[in-house]
mmCIF file of C-alpha atoms and ligand atoms in Angstrom:
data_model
loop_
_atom_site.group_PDB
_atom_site.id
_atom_site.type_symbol
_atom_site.label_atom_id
_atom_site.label_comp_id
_atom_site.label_asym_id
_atom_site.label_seq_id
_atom_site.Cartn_x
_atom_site.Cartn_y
_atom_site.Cartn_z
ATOM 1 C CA UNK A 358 51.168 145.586 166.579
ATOM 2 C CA UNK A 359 49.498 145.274 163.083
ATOM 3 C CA UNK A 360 51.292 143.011 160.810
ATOM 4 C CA UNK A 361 50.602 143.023 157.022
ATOM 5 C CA UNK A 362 50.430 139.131 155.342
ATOM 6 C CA UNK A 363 51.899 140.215 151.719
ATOM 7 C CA UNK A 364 54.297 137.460 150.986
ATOM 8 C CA UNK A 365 52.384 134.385 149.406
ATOM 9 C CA UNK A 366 48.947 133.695 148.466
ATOM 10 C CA UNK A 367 47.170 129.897 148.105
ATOM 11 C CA UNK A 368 44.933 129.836 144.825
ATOM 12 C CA UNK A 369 42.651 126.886 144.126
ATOM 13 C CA UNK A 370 45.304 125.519 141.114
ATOM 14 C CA UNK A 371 48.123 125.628 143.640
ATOM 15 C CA UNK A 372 46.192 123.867 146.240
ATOM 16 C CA UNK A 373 45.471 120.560 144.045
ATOM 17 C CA UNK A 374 43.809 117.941 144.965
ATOM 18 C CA UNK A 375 45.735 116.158 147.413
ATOM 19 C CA UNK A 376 46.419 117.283 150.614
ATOM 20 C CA UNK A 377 49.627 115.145 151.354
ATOM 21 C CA UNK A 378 50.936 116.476 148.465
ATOM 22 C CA UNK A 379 50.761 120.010 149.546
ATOM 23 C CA UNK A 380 51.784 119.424 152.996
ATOM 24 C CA UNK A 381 54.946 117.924 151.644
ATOM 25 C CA UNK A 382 55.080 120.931 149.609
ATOM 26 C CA UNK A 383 54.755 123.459 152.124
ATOM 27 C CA UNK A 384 56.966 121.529 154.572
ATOM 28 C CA UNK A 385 59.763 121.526 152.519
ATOM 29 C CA UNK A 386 59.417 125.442 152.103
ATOM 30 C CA UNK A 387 58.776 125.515 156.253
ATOM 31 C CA UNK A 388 62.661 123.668 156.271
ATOM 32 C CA UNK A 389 64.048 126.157 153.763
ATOM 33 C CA UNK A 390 62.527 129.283 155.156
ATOM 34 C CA UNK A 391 62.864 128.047 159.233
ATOM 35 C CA UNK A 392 65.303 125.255 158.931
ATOM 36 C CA UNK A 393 65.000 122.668 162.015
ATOM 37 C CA UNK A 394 61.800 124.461 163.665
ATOM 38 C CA UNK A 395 59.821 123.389 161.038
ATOM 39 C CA UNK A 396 58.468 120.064 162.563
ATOM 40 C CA UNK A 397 57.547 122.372 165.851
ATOM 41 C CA UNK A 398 54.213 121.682 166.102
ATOM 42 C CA UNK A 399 50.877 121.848 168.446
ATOM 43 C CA UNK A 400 49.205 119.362 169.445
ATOM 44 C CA UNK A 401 45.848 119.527 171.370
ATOM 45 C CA UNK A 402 44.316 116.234 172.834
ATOM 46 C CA UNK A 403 41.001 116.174 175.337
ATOM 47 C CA UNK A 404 40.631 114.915 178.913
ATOM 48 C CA UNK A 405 37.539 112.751 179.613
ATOM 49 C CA UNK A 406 35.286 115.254 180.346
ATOM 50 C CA UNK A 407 36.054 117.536 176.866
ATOM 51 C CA UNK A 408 38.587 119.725 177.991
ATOM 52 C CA UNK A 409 41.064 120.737 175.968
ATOM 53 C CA UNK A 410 45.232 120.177 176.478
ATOM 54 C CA UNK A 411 47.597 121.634 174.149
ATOM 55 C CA UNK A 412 51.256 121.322 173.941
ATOM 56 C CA UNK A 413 54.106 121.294 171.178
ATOM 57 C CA UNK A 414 56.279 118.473 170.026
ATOM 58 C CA UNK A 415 57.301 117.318 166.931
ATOM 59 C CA UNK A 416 56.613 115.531 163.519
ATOM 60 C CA UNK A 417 59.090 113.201 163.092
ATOM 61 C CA UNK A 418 57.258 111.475 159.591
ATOM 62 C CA UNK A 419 54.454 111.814 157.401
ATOM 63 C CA UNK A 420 52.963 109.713 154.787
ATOM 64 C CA UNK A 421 49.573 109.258 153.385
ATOM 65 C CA UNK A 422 49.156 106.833 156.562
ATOM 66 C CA UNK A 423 49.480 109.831 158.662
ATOM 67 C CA UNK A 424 51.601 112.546 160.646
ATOM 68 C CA UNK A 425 54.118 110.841 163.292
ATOM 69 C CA UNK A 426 55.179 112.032 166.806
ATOM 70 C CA UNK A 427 57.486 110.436 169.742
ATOM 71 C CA UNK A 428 56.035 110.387 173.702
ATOM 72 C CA UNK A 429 55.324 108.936 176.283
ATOM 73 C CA UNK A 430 52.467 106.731 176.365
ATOM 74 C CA UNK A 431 51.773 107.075 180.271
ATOM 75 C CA UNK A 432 52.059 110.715 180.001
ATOM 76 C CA UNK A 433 48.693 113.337 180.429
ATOM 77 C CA UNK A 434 48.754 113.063 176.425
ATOM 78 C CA UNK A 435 48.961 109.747 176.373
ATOM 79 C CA UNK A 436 46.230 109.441 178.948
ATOM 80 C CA UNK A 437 44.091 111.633 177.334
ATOM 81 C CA UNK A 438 44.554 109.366 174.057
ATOM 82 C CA UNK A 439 44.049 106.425 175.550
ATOM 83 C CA UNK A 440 40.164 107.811 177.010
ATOM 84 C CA UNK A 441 39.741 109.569 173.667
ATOM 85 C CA UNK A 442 41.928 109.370 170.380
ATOM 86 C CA UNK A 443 40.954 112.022 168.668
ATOM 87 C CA UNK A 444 43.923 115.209 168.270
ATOM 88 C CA UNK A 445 44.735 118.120 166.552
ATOM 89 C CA UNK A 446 48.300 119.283 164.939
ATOM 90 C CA UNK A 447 48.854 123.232 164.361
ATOM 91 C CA UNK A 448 51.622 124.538 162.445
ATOM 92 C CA UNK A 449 52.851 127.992 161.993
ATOM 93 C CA UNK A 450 55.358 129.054 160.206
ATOM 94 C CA UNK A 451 56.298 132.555 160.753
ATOM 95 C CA UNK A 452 58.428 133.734 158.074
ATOM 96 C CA UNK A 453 56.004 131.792 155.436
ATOM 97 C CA UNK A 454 52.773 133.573 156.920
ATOM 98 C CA UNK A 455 51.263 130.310 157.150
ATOM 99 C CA UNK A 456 49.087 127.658 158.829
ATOM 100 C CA UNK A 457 48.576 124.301 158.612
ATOM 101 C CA UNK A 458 45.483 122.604 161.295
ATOM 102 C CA UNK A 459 45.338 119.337 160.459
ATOM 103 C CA UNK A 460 42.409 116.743 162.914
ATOM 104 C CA UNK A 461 41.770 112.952 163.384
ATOM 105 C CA UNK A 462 41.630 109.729 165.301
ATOM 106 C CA UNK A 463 45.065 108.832 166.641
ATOM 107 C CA UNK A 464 46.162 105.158 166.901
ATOM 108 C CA UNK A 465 49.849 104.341 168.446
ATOM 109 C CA UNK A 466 52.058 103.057 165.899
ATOM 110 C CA UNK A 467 53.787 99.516 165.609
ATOM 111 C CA UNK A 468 55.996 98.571 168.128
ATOM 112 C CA UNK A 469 58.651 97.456 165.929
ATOM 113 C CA UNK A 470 58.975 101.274 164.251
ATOM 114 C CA UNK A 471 59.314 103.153 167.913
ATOM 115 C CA UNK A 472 62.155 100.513 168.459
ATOM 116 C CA UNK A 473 63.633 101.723 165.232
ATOM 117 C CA UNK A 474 63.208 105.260 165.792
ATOM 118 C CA UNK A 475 64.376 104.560 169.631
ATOM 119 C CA UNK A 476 66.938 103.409 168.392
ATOM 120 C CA UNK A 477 68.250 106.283 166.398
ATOM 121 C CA UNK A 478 68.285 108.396 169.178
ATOM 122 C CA UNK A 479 71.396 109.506 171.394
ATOM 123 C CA UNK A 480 71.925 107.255 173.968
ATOM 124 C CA UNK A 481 71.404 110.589 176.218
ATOM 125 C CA UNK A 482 67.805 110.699 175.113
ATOM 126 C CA UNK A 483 66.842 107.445 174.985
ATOM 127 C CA UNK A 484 68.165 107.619 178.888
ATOM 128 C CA UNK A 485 66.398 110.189 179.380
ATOM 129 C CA UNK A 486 62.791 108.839 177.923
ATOM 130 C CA UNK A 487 63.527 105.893 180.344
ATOM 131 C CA UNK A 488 64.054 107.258 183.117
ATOM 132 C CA UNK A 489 61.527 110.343 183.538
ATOM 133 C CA UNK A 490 57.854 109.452 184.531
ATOM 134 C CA UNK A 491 56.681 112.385 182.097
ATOM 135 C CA UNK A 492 54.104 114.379 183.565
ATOM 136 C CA UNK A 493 53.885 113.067 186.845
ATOM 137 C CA UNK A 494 55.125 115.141 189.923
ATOM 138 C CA UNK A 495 58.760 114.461 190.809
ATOM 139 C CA UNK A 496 60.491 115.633 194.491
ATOM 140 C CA UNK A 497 63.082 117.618 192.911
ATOM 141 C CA UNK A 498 65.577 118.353 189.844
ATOM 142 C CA UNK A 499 68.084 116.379 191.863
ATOM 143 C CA UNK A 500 65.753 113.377 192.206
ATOM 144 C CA UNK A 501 65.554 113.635 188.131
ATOM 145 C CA UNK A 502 69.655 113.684 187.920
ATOM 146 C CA UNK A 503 69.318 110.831 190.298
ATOM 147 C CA UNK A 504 67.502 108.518 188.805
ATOM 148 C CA UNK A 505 69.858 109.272 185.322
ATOM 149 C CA UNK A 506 73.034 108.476 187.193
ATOM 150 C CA UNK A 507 71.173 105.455 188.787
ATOM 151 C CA UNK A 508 70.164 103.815 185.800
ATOM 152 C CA UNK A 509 73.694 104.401 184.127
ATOM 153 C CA UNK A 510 75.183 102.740 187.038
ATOM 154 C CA UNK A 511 73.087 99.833 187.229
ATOM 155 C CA UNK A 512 72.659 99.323 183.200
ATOM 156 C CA UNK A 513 74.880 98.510 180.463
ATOM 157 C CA UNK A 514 74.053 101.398 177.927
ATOM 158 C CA UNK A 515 75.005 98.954 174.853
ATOM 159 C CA UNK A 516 72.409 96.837 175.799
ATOM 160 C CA UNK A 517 69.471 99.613 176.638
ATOM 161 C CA UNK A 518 66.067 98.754 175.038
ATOM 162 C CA UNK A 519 62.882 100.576 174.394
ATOM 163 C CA UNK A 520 60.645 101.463 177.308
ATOM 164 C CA UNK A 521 57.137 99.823 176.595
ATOM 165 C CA UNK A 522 56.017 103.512 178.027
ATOM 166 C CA UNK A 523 57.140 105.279 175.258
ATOM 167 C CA UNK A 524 56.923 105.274 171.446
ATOM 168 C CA UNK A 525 54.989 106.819 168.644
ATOM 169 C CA UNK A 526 51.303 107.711 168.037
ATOM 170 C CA UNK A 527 49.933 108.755 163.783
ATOM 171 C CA UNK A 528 47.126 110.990 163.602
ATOM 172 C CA UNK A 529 45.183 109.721 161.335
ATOM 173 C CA UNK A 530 43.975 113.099 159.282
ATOM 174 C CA UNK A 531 40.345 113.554 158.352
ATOM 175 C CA UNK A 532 40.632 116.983 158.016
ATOM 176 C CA UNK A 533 43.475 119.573 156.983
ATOM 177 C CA UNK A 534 43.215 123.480 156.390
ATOM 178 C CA UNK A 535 46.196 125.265 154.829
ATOM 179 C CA UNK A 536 46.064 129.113 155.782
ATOM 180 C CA UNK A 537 47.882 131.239 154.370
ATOM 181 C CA UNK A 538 48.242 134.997 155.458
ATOM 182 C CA UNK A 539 46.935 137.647 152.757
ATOM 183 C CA UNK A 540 46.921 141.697 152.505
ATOM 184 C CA UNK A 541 44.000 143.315 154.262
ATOM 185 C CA UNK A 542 43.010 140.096 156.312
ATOM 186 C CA UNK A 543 41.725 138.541 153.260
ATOM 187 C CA UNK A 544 43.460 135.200 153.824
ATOM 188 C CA UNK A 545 43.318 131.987 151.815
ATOM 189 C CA UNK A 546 42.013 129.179 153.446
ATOM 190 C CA UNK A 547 41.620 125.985 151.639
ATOM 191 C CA UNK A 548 40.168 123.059 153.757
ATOM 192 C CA UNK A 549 40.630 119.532 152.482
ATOM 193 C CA UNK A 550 38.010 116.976 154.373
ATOM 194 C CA UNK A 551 37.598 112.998 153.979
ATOM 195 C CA UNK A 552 34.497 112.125 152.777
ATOM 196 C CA UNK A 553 33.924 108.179 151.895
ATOM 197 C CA UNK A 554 37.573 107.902 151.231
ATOM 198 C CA UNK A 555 37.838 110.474 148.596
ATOM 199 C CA UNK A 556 39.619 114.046 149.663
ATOM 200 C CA UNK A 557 37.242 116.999 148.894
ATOM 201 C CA UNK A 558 39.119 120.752 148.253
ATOM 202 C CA UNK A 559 36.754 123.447 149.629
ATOM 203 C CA UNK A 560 37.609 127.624 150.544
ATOM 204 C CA UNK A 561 36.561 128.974 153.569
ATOM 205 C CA UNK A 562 36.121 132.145 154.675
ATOM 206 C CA UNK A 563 39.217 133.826 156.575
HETATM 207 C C1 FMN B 1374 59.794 122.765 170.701
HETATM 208 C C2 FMN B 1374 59.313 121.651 171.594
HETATM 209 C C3 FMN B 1374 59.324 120.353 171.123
HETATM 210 C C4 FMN B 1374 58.866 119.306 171.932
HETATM 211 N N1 FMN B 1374 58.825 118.035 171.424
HETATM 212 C C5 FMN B 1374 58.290 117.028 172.173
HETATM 213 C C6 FMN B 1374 58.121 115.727 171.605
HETATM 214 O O1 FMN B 1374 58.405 115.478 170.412
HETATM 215 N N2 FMN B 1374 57.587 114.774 172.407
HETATM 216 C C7 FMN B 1374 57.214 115.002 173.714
HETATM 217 O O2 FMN B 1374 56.756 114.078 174.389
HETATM 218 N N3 FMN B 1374 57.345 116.230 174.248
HETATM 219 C C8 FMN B 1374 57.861 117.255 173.512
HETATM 220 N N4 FMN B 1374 57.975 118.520 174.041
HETATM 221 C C9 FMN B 1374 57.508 118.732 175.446
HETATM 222 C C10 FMN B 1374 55.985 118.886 175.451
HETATM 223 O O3 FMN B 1374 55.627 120.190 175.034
HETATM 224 C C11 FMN B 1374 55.368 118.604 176.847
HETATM 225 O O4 FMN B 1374 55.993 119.388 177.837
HETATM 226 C C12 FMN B 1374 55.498 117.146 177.269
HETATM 227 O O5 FMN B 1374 55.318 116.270 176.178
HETATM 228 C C13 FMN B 1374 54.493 116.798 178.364
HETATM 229 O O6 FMN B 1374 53.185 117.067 177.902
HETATM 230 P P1 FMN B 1374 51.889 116.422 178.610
HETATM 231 O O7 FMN B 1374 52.107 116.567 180.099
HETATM 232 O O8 FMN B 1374 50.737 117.221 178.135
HETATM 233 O O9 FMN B 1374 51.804 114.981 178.193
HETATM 234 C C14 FMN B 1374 58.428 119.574 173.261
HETATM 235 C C15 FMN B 1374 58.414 120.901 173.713
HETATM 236 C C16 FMN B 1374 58.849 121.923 172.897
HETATM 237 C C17 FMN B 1374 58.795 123.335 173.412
#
């Protein structure tokens, strides 16, 4: 396998000065070129002890405040934040030949927007974010099924409410690197970092 990156390229003038602004930019391409994979993304959090977890789920909203994702708080992620809330996002989007890494401290966000965003959801979802003690061993499928049926029986769906266990968490960004796949392995990387509240546009080299 030896792929050639010919489609874009990333020059300084292109890349600005404001990374939101080209995130926002790219991510709109990312919808038009992948459609609703775009928001796939990784995200890699740290146990205790400095190792590494990494698993995908997905942006749901971004703003200068920060990039948005729905979980479970009680989950290994969520552990892992709670001990240490520092993550990292990774996007790639194939047919675009490009990369976006983006680092930073983590904070949950308010209450009152995961019981909006809750909210939204289909009632199957927000069932099943109730009901399932991410990440912790369960008996069986069945048992899962179980305790969906369960709840049903014994709840009145109209009235179903957030679980305090789950909700959203913002990465706050210090750091964001737009790749973006050239001929000959010569890729553009431009790496915006925070430094006393200003953004600062450097290149690295691929
Ligand atoms: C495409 C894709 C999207 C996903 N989106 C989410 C998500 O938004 N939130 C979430 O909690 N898990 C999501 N998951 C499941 C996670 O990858 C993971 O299995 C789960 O969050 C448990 O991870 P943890 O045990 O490390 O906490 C997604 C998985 C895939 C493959």
């Amino acid at each position: 396998m030896r792929k050639e990156y010919l489609r874009h390229e990333l020059k300084d003038e292109q890349a600005g000065d404001d990374p939101f602004d080209l995130f926002a930019f790219w991510f709109m391409d990312a919808v038009r070129s992948v459609g609703e994979d775009a928001n796939v993304m990784c995200l890699s959090t740290a146990d205790a002890e400095g190792r590494p977890s990494a698993r995908m789920v997905l942006l749901k909203g971004f703003s200068r405040e920060g990039f948005t994702f729905f979980t479970n708080y009680e989950s290994r992620k969520g552990r892992e934040l709670s001990g240490r809330p520092y993550a990292a996002l990774t996007f790639y989007w194939h047919d675009l030949e490009r990369q976006v890494r983006i680092t930073g401290r983590t904070a949950k966000i308010p209450a009152k927007e995961s019981i909006e965003y809750f909210n939204a959801r289909p009632a199957d979802s927000r069932i099943s974010a109730i009901i399932s003690p991410q990440s912790d061993e369960i008996p069986s499928r069945g048992w899962l099924e179980k305790q969906r049926i369960s709840w049903i029986e014994d709840n009145d769906v109209k009235k179903m409410k957030r679980p305090a266990h789950w909700g959203g968490y913002r990465v706050i960004p210090d750091r964001i690197e737009f790749w973006q796949g050239r001929e000959n392995r010569l890729h553009d990387r431009i790496l915006f970092t925070l430094d006393s509240g200003n953004w600062k546009r450097s290149r690295l080299a691929p």
